[in-house]
mmCIF file with all atom_site columns, C-alpha atoms in Angstrom:
data_model
loop_
_atom_site.group_PDB
_atom_site.id
_atom_site.type_symbol
_atom_site.label_atom_id
_atom_site.label_alt_id
_atom_site.label_comp_id
_atom_site.label_asym_id
_atom_site.label_entity_id
_atom_site.label_seq_id
_atom_site.pdbx_PDB_ins_code
_atom_site.Cartn_x
_atom_site.Cartn_y
_atom_site.Cartn_z
_atom_site.occupancy
_atom_site.B_iso_or_equiv
_atom_site.pdbx_formal_charge
_atom_site.auth_seq_id
_atom_site.auth_comp_id
_atom_site.auth_asym_id
_atom_site.auth_atom_id
_atom_site.pdbx_PDB_model_num
ATOM 1   C CA . UNK A 1 1   ? 13.225  2.996   6.820   1.00 0.00 ? 1   UNK A CA 1
ATOM 2   C CA . UNK A 1 2   ? 15.471  1.688   4.652   1.00 0.00 ? 2   UNK A CA 1
ATOM 3   C CA . UNK A 1 3   ? 16.306  -1.164  6.745   1.00 0.00 ? 3   UNK A CA 1
ATOM 4   C CA . UNK A 1 4   ? 12.647  -2.354  6.617   1.00 0.00 ? 4   UNK A CA 1
ATOM 5   C CA . UNK A 1 5   ? 12.949  -2.003  2.845   1.00 0.00 ? 5   UNK A CA 1
ATOM 6   C CA . UNK A 1 6   ? 15.757  -4.224  2.824   1.00 0.00 ? 6   UNK A CA 1
ATOM 7   C CA . UNK A 1 7   ? 14.111  -6.662  5.228   1.00 0.00 ? 7   UNK A CA 1
ATOM 8   C CA . UNK A 1 8   ? 10.885  -6.807  3.150   1.00 0.00 ? 8   UNK A CA 1
ATOM 9   C CA . UNK A 1 9   ? 12.497  -7.204  -0.283  1.00 0.00 ? 9   UNK A CA 1
ATOM 10  C CA . UNK A 1 10  ? 13.284  -10.979 0.057   1.00 0.00 ? 10  UNK A CA 1
ATOM 11  C CA . UNK A 1 11  ? 9.923   -11.805 1.668   1.00 0.00 ? 11  UNK A CA 1
ATOM 12  C CA . UNK A 1 12  ? 8.010   -10.136 -0.864  1.00 0.00 ? 12  UNK A CA 1
ATOM 13  C CA . UNK A 1 13  ? 9.755   -11.541 -3.926  1.00 0.00 ? 13  UNK A CA 1
ATOM 14  C CA . UNK A 1 14  ? 9.357   -15.235 -2.110  1.00 0.00 ? 14  UNK A CA 1
ATOM 15  C CA . UNK A 1 15  ? 5.581   -14.397 -1.593  1.00 0.00 ? 15  UNK A CA 1
ATOM 16  C CA . UNK A 1 16  ? 5.087   -13.256 -5.104  1.00 0.00 ? 16  UNK A CA 1
ATOM 17  C CA . UNK A 1 17  ? 6.741   -16.363 -6.852  1.00 0.00 ? 17  UNK A CA 1
ATOM 18  C CA . UNK A 1 18  ? 4.450   -18.688 -4.867  1.00 0.00 ? 18  UNK A CA 1
ATOM 19  C CA . UNK A 1 19  ? 1.235   -16.330 -5.064  1.00 0.00 ? 19  UNK A CA 1
ATOM 20  C CA . UNK A 1 20  ? 1.965   -16.237 -8.993  1.00 0.00 ? 20  UNK A CA 1
ATOM 21  C CA . UNK A 1 21  ? 1.316   -20.237 -9.070  1.00 0.00 ? 21  UNK A CA 1
ATOM 22  C CA . UNK A 1 22  ? -2.384  -19.455 -7.808  1.00 0.00 ? 22  UNK A CA 1
ATOM 23  C CA . UNK A 1 23  ? -4.787  -16.894 -7.707  1.00 0.00 ? 23  UNK A CA 1
ATOM 24  C CA . UNK A 1 24  ? -2.472  -13.527 -6.962  1.00 0.00 ? 24  UNK A CA 1
ATOM 25  C CA . UNK A 1 25  ? -5.713  -11.346 -6.790  1.00 0.00 ? 25  UNK A CA 1
ATOM 26  C CA . UNK A 1 26  ? -6.732  -13.189 -3.670  1.00 0.00 ? 26  UNK A CA 1
ATOM 27  C CA . UNK A 1 27  ? -3.318  -13.489 -2.367  1.00 0.00 ? 27  UNK A CA 1
ATOM 28  C CA . UNK A 1 28  ? -2.982  -9.609  -2.739  1.00 0.00 ? 28  UNK A CA 1
ATOM 29  C CA . UNK A 1 29  ? -6.186  -8.738  -0.708  1.00 0.00 ? 29  UNK A CA 1
ATOM 30  C CA . UNK A 1 30  ? -5.013  -11.583 2.032   1.00 0.00 ? 30  UNK A CA 1
ATOM 31  C CA . UNK A 1 31  ? -1.551  -9.743  2.309   1.00 0.00 ? 31  UNK A CA 1
ATOM 32  C CA . UNK A 1 32  ? -3.063  -6.055  2.132   1.00 0.00 ? 32  UNK A CA 1
ATOM 33  C CA . UNK A 1 33  ? -5.633  -7.068  4.868   1.00 0.00 ? 33  UNK A CA 1
ATOM 34  C CA . UNK A 1 34  ? -2.509  -8.713  7.126   1.00 0.00 ? 34  UNK A CA 1
ATOM 35  C CA . UNK A 1 35  ? -0.510  -5.709  6.541   1.00 0.00 ? 35  UNK A CA 1
ATOM 36  C CA . UNK A 1 36  ? -3.603  -3.646  8.041   1.00 0.00 ? 36  UNK A CA 1
ATOM 37  C CA . UNK A 1 37  ? -3.749  -5.615  11.295  1.00 0.00 ? 37  UNK A CA 1
ATOM 38  C CA . UNK A 1 38  ? 0.262   -5.624  11.544  1.00 0.00 ? 38  UNK A CA 1
ATOM 39  C CA . UNK A 1 39  ? 0.453   -1.793  11.323  1.00 0.00 ? 39  UNK A CA 1
ATOM 40  C CA . UNK A 1 40  ? -1.372  -1.868  14.678  1.00 0.00 ? 40  UNK A CA 1
ATOM 41  C CA . UNK A 1 41  ? 1.033   -0.497  17.553  1.00 0.00 ? 41  UNK A CA 1
ATOM 42  C CA . UNK A 1 42  ? -1.126  -2.293  20.038  1.00 0.00 ? 42  UNK A CA 1
ATOM 43  C CA . UNK A 1 43  ? -0.983  -5.415  18.159  1.00 0.00 ? 43  UNK A CA 1
ATOM 44  C CA . UNK A 1 44  ? 2.975   -5.363  17.734  1.00 0.00 ? 44  UNK A CA 1
ATOM 45  C CA . UNK A 1 45  ? 3.481   -4.434  21.579  1.00 0.00 ? 45  UNK A CA 1
ATOM 46  C CA . UNK A 1 46  ? 1.180   -7.698  22.106  1.00 0.00 ? 46  UNK A CA 1
ATOM 47  C CA . UNK A 1 47  ? 3.502   -9.860  19.572  1.00 0.00 ? 47  UNK A CA 1
ATOM 48  C CA . UNK A 1 48  ? 6.645   -8.547  21.624  1.00 0.00 ? 48  UNK A CA 1
ATOM 49  C CA . UNK A 1 49  ? 5.595   -9.685  24.672  1.00 0.00 ? 49  UNK A CA 1
ATOM 50  C CA . UNK A 1 50  ? 7.953   -12.654 25.691  1.00 0.00 ? 50  UNK A CA 1
ATOM 51  C CA . UNK A 1 51  ? 4.537   -14.278 27.463  1.00 0.00 ? 51  UNK A CA 1
ATOM 52  C CA . UNK A 1 52  ? 2.879   -14.676 24.262  1.00 0.00 ? 52  UNK A CA 1
ATOM 53  C CA . UNK A 1 53  ? 3.622   -17.615 21.751  1.00 0.00 ? 53  UNK A CA 1
ATOM 54  C CA . UNK A 1 54  ? 3.913   -17.453 18.133  1.00 0.00 ? 54  UNK A CA 1
ATOM 55  C CA . UNK A 1 55  ? 0.759   -19.704 17.787  1.00 0.00 ? 55  UNK A CA 1
ATOM 56  C CA . UNK A 1 56  ? -1.128  -16.927 19.731  1.00 0.00 ? 56  UNK A CA 1
ATOM 57  C CA . UNK A 1 57  ? -0.080  -13.965 17.905  1.00 0.00 ? 57  UNK A CA 1
ATOM 58  C CA . UNK A 1 58  ? -0.706  -16.074 14.381  1.00 0.00 ? 58  UNK A CA 1
ATOM 59  C CA . UNK A 1 59  ? -4.125  -16.786 15.469  1.00 0.00 ? 59  UNK A CA 1
ATOM 60  C CA . UNK A 1 60  ? -5.176  -13.269 16.696  1.00 0.00 ? 60  UNK A CA 1
ATOM 61  C CA . UNK A 1 61  ? -3.700  -11.879 13.390  1.00 0.00 ? 61  UNK A CA 1
ATOM 62  C CA . UNK A 1 62  ? -5.521  -14.517 11.388  1.00 0.00 ? 62  UNK A CA 1
ATOM 63  C CA . UNK A 1 63  ? -8.947  -13.987 13.243  1.00 0.00 ? 63  UNK A CA 1
ATOM 64  C CA . UNK A 1 64  ? -8.705  -10.015 12.912  1.00 0.00 ? 64  UNK A CA 1
ATOM 65  C CA . UNK A 1 65  ? -8.225  -9.916  9.178   1.00 0.00 ? 65  UNK A CA 1
ATOM 66  C CA . UNK A 1 66  ? -11.948 -11.377 9.138   1.00 0.00 ? 66  UNK A CA 1
ATOM 67  C CA . UNK A 1 67  ? -11.184 -13.719 5.816   1.00 0.00 ? 67  UNK A CA 1
ATOM 68  C CA . UNK A 1 68  ? -10.161 -16.889 5.546   1.00 0.00 ? 68  UNK A CA 1
ATOM 69  C CA . UNK A 1 69  ? -6.000  -17.150 4.356   1.00 0.00 ? 69  UNK A CA 1
ATOM 70  C CA . UNK A 1 70  ? -4.840  -19.345 1.585   1.00 0.00 ? 70  UNK A CA 1
ATOM 71  C CA . UNK A 1 71  ? -2.691  -22.201 2.916   1.00 0.00 ? 71  UNK A CA 1
ATOM 72  C CA . UNK A 1 72  ? 0.442   -20.529 1.402   1.00 0.00 ? 72  UNK A CA 1
ATOM 73  C CA . UNK A 1 73  ? -0.486  -16.954 3.052   1.00 0.00 ? 73  UNK A CA 1
ATOM 74  C CA . UNK A 1 74  ? -0.951  -18.913 6.364   1.00 0.00 ? 74  UNK A CA 1
ATOM 75  C CA . UNK A 1 75  ? 2.497   -20.330 6.155   1.00 0.00 ? 75  UNK A CA 1
ATOM 76  C CA . UNK A 1 76  ? 4.117   -16.905 5.157   1.00 0.00 ? 76  UNK A CA 1
ATOM 77  C CA . UNK A 1 77  ? 2.454   -15.312 8.191   1.00 0.00 ? 77  UNK A CA 1
ATOM 78  C CA . UNK A 1 78  ? 3.733   -17.813 10.296  1.00 0.00 ? 78  UNK A CA 1
ATOM 79  C CA . UNK A 1 79  ? 7.315   -17.268 8.787   1.00 0.00 ? 79  UNK A CA 1
ATOM 80  C CA . UNK A 1 80  ? 7.147   -13.554 9.516   1.00 0.00 ? 80  UNK A CA 1
ATOM 81  C CA . UNK A 1 81  ? 5.913   -14.091 12.836  1.00 0.00 ? 81  UNK A CA 1
ATOM 82  C CA . UNK A 1 82  ? 8.250   -16.878 13.950  1.00 0.00 ? 82  UNK A CA 1
ATOM 83  C CA . UNK A 1 83  ? 11.202  -14.458 12.340  1.00 0.00 ? 83  UNK A CA 1
ATOM 84  C CA . UNK A 1 84  ? 10.201  -11.463 14.486  1.00 0.00 ? 84  UNK A CA 1
ATOM 85  C CA . UNK A 1 85  ? 9.521   -9.578  11.427  1.00 0.00 ? 85  UNK A CA 1
ATOM 86  C CA . UNK A 1 86  ? 5.983   -8.626  12.128  1.00 0.00 ? 86  UNK A CA 1
ATOM 87  C CA . UNK A 1 87  ? 6.928   -4.891  12.114  1.00 0.00 ? 87  UNK A CA 1
ATOM 88  C CA . UNK A 1 88  ? 8.039   -5.385  8.547   1.00 0.00 ? 88  UNK A CA 1
ATOM 89  C CA . UNK A 1 89  ? 4.932   -6.842  7.217   1.00 0.00 ? 89  UNK A CA 1
ATOM 90  C CA . UNK A 1 90  ? 3.432   -3.498  5.991   1.00 0.00 ? 90  UNK A CA 1
ATOM 91  C CA . UNK A 1 91  ? 6.683   -2.776  3.784   1.00 0.00 ? 91  UNK A CA 1
ATOM 92  C CA . UNK A 1 92  ? 6.372   -6.533  2.695   1.00 0.00 ? 92  UNK A CA 1
ATOM 93  C CA . UNK A 1 93  ? 2.937   -6.047  1.574   1.00 0.00 ? 93  UNK A CA 1
ATOM 94  C CA . UNK A 1 94  ? 3.661   -2.831  -0.230  1.00 0.00 ? 94  UNK A CA 1
ATOM 95  C CA . UNK A 1 95  ? 6.614   -4.369  -2.381  1.00 0.00 ? 95  UNK A CA 1
ATOM 96  C CA . UNK A 1 96  ? 4.410   -7.627  -2.956  1.00 0.00 ? 96  UNK A CA 1
ATOM 97  C CA . UNK A 1 97  ? 1.814   -4.994  -4.729  1.00 0.00 ? 97  UNK A CA 1
ATOM 98  C CA . UNK A 1 98  ? 4.690   -3.393  -6.547  1.00 0.00 ? 98  UNK A CA 1
ATOM 99  C CA . UNK A 1 99  ? 5.719   -6.794  -8.213  1.00 0.00 ? 99  UNK A CA 1
ATOM 100 C CA . UNK A 1 100 ? 2.048   -7.914  -8.543  1.00 0.00 ? 100 UNK A CA 1
ATOM 101 C CA . UNK A 1 101 ? 1.520   -4.426  -10.358 1.00 0.00 ? 101 UNK A CA 1
ATOM 102 C CA . UNK A 1 102 ? 4.691   -4.908  -12.276 1.00 0.00 ? 102 UNK A CA 1
ATOM 103 C CA . UNK A 1 103 ? 3.845   -8.329  -13.492 1.00 0.00 ? 103 UNK A CA 1
ATOM 104 C CA . UNK A 1 104 ? 0.223   -7.088  -14.792 1.00 0.00 ? 104 UNK A CA 1
ATOM 105 C CA . UNK A 1 105 ? 1.377   -4.013  -16.087 1.00 0.00 ? 105 UNK A CA 1
ATOM 106 C CA . UNK A 1 106 ? -0.605  -1.779  -13.654 1.00 0.00 ? 106 UNK A CA 1
ATOM 107 C CA . UNK A 1 107 ? 0.819   1.131   -11.547 1.00 0.00 ? 107 UNK A CA 1
ATOM 108 C CA . UNK A 1 108 ? -0.242  2.530   -8.452  1.00 0.00 ? 108 UNK A CA 1
ATOM 109 C CA . UNK A 1 109 ? -1.765  5.894   -8.463  1.00 0.00 ? 109 UNK A CA 1
ATOM 110 C CA . UNK A 1 110 ? -2.551  8.317   -5.629  1.00 0.00 ? 110 UNK A CA 1
ATOM 111 C CA . UNK A 1 111 ? -4.872  11.078  -6.193  1.00 0.00 ? 111 UNK A CA 1
ATOM 112 C CA . UNK A 1 112 ? -4.705  13.704  -3.701  1.00 0.00 ? 112 UNK A CA 1
ATOM 113 C CA . UNK A 1 113 ? -7.958  16.112  -3.959  1.00 0.00 ? 113 UNK A CA 1
ATOM 114 C CA . UNK A 1 114 ? -9.641  18.687  -1.925  1.00 0.00 ? 114 UNK A CA 1
ATOM 115 C CA . UNK A 1 115 ? -12.755 17.377  -2.481  1.00 0.00 ? 115 UNK A CA 1
ATOM 116 C CA . UNK A 1 116 ? -14.101 13.803  -2.971  1.00 0.00 ? 116 UNK A CA 1
ATOM 117 C CA . UNK A 1 117 ? -13.962 12.084  -6.109  1.00 0.00 ? 117 UNK A CA 1
ATOM 118 C CA . UNK A 1 118 ? -16.215 8.890   -6.934  1.00 0.00 ? 118 UNK A CA 1
ATOM 119 C CA . UNK A 1 119 ? -18.065 6.866   -9.440  1.00 0.00 ? 119 UNK A CA 1
ATOM 120 C CA . UNK A 1 120 ? -17.861 8.099   -12.810 1.00 0.00 ? 120 UNK A CA 1
ATOM 121 C CA . UNK A 1 121 ? -16.041 11.154  -11.988 1.00 0.00 ? 121 UNK A CA 1
ATOM 122 C CA . UNK A 1 122 ? -13.229 9.379   -10.646 1.00 0.00 ? 122 UNK A CA 1
ATOM 123 C CA . UNK A 1 123 ? -13.441 6.912   -13.785 1.00 0.00 ? 123 UNK A CA 1
ATOM 124 C CA . UNK A 1 124 ? -13.080 9.790   -16.179 1.00 0.00 ? 124 UNK A CA 1
ATOM 125 C CA . UNK A 1 125 ? -10.265 11.036  -14.109 1.00 0.00 ? 125 UNK A CA 1
ATOM 126 C CA . UNK A 1 126 ? -8.546  7.841   -14.157 1.00 0.00 ? 126 UNK A CA 1
ATOM 127 C CA . UNK A 1 127 ? -8.861  7.453   -17.844 1.00 0.00 ? 127 UNK A CA 1
ATOM 128 C CA . UNK A 1 128 ? -7.458  10.834  -18.745 1.00 0.00 ? 128 UNK A CA 1
ATOM 129 C CA . UNK A 1 129 ? -4.247  9.990   -16.232 1.00 0.00 ? 129 UNK A CA 1
ATOM 130 C CA . UNK A 1 130 ? -3.989  6.758   -17.696 1.00 0.00 ? 130 UNK A CA 1
ATOM 131 C CA . UNK A 1 131 ? -3.551  8.314   -21.121 1.00 0.00 ? 131 UNK A CA 1
ATOM 132 C CA . UNK A 1 132 ? -1.103  10.979  -19.908 1.00 0.00 ? 132 UNK A CA 1
ATOM 133 C CA . UNK A 1 133 ? 0.854   8.603   -17.984 1.00 0.00 ? 133 UNK A CA 1
ATOM 134 C CA . UNK A 1 134 ? 0.709   5.957   -20.755 1.00 0.00 ? 134 UNK A CA 1
ATOM 135 C CA . UNK A 1 135 ? -0.168  2.954   -18.500 1.00 0.00 ? 135 UNK A CA 1
ATOM 136 C CA . UNK A 1 136 ? -2.665  1.293   -16.417 1.00 0.00 ? 136 UNK A CA 1
ATOM 137 C CA . UNK A 1 137 ? -3.297  2.910   -13.089 1.00 0.00 ? 137 UNK A CA 1
ATOM 138 C CA . UNK A 1 138 ? -4.671  1.288   -9.896  1.00 0.00 ? 138 UNK A CA 1
ATOM 139 C CA . UNK A 1 139 ? -5.993  4.849   -8.402  1.00 0.00 ? 139 UNK A CA 1
ATOM 140 C CA . UNK A 1 140 ? -7.018  5.487   -4.874  1.00 0.00 ? 140 UNK A CA 1
ATOM 141 C CA . UNK A 1 141 ? -8.306  9.122   -3.779  1.00 0.00 ? 141 UNK A CA 1
ATOM 142 C CA . UNK A 1 142 ? -7.055  10.963  -0.701  1.00 0.00 ? 142 UNK A CA 1
ATOM 143 C CA . UNK A 1 143 ? -8.503  13.981  0.640   1.00 0.00 ? 143 UNK A CA 1
ATOM 144 C CA . UNK A 1 144 ? -6.263  16.777  1.089   1.00 0.00 ? 144 UNK A CA 1
ATOM 145 C CA . UNK A 1 145 ? -8.226  19.978  1.759   1.00 0.00 ? 145 UNK A CA 1
ATOM 146 C CA . UNK A 1 146 ? -5.171  22.245  1.815   1.00 0.00 ? 146 UNK A CA 1
ATOM 147 C CA . UNK A 1 147 ? -4.945  21.985  -1.908  1.00 0.00 ? 147 UNK A CA 1
ATOM 148 C CA . UNK A 1 148 ? -8.073  24.394  -2.444  1.00 0.00 ? 148 UNK A CA 1
ATOM 149 C CA . UNK A 1 149 ? -8.943  22.747  -5.760  1.00 0.00 ? 149 UNK A CA 1
ATOM 150 C CA . UNK A 1 150 ? -7.800  20.610  -8.247  1.00 0.00 ? 150 UNK A CA 1
ATOM 151 C CA . UNK A 1 151 ? -5.813  17.602  -7.961  1.00 0.00 ? 151 UNK A CA 1
ATOM 152 C CA . UNK A 1 152 ? -2.033  16.022  -7.337  1.00 0.00 ? 152 UNK A CA 1
ATOM 153 C CA . UNK A 1 153 ? -1.412  12.852  -8.577  1.00 0.00 ? 153 UNK A CA 1
ATOM 154 C CA . UNK A 1 154 ? 1.733   10.460  -7.847  1.00 0.00 ? 154 UNK A CA 1
ATOM 155 C CA . UNK A 1 155 ? 2.654   7.729   -9.899  1.00 0.00 ? 155 UNK A CA 1
ATOM 156 C CA . UNK A 1 156 ? 5.680   5.920   -8.681  1.00 0.00 ? 156 UNK A CA 1
ATOM 157 C CA . UNK A 1 157 ? 8.237   8.761   -8.652  1.00 0.00 ? 157 UNK A CA 1
ATOM 158 C CA . UNK A 1 158 ? 6.262   11.071  -11.185 1.00 0.00 ? 158 UNK A CA 1
ATOM 159 C CA . UNK A 1 159 ? 3.914   13.689  -9.893  1.00 0.00 ? 159 UNK A CA 1
ATOM 160 C CA . UNK A 1 160 ? 1.315   15.604  -11.593 1.00 0.00 ? 160 UNK A CA 1
ATOM 161 C CA . UNK A 1 161 ? 0.381   18.845  -9.592  1.00 0.00 ? 161 UNK A CA 1
ATOM 162 C CA . UNK A 1 162 ? -2.693  20.625  -11.374 1.00 0.00 ? 162 UNK A CA 1
ATOM 163 C CA . UNK A 1 163 ? -4.069  22.197  -7.706  1.00 0.00 ? 163 UNK A CA 1
ATOM 164 C CA . UNK A 1 164 ? -4.631  25.711  -6.945  1.00 0.00 ? 164 UNK A CA 1
ATOM 165 C CA . UNK A 1 165 ? -2.226  25.659  -4.395  1.00 0.00 ? 165 UNK A CA 1
ATOM 166 C CA . UNK A 1 166 ? 0.486   24.743  -6.662  1.00 0.00 ? 166 UNK A CA 1
ATOM 167 C CA . UNK A 1 167 ? -0.751  27.502  -9.073  1.00 0.00 ? 167 UNK A CA 1
ATOM 168 C CA . UNK A 1 168 ? -0.430  30.032  -6.381  1.00 0.00 ? 168 UNK A CA 1
ATOM 169 C CA . UNK A 1 169 ? 2.950   28.918  -5.373  1.00 0.00 ? 169 UNK A CA 1
ATOM 170 C CA . UNK A 1 170 ? 4.075   29.185  -9.251  1.00 0.00 ? 170 UNK A CA 1
ATOM 171 C CA . UNK A 1 171 ? 2.540   32.787  -9.294  1.00 0.00 ? 171 UNK A CA 1
ATOM 172 C CA . UNK A 1 172 ? 4.272   33.767  -5.858  1.00 0.00 ? 172 UNK A CA 1
ATOM 173 C CA . UNK A 1 173 ? 7.496   32.483  -7.287  1.00 0.00 ? 173 UNK A CA 1
ATOM 174 C CA . UNK A 1 174 ? 7.013   34.506  -10.606 1.00 0.00 ? 174 UNK A CA 1
ATOM 175 C CA . UNK A 1 175 ? 5.979   37.330  -8.805  1.00 0.00 ? 175 UNK A CA 1
ATOM 176 C CA . UNK A 1 176 ? 8.922   37.639  -6.378  1.00 0.00 ? 176 UNK A CA 1
ATOM 177 C CA . UNK A 1 177 ? 11.357  36.954  -8.845  1.00 0.00 ? 177 UNK A CA 1
#
């Protein structure tokens, strides 16, 4: 894991430098799509086959993304494939997104909830969390039924846990002490 992070960093930084000269949001969407495709184990096995050329891998990945890729993103993908770093593409995308967020003053937030949070309710939760964490947040919701109720929010290395499960754990510790 740490090795992939080390491999991904220079790629992400170079990608960000080039992307910052253009439409960073479009690049971000395209890199995220490439990451999703590269996460597929079957595709990576195909790409690792000695019978397959780099152009065939590039054509497959770019067609599966379902969106036209900027010239710079195409060049990036070709470089990753030619250097045999396709396995690091999800880590590159993650670090690239972190650089984009840092430049725009936004932090990624993962909201774990026992129940779906959508629309107006999500907007209210995000507004409240932005006040709590004192920064703009880009939030996504992941369902985790074992929380029973409430939410657990992860922003970087900070965690806010207001779930019923966490409250029960705290009560258990207090009663057994």
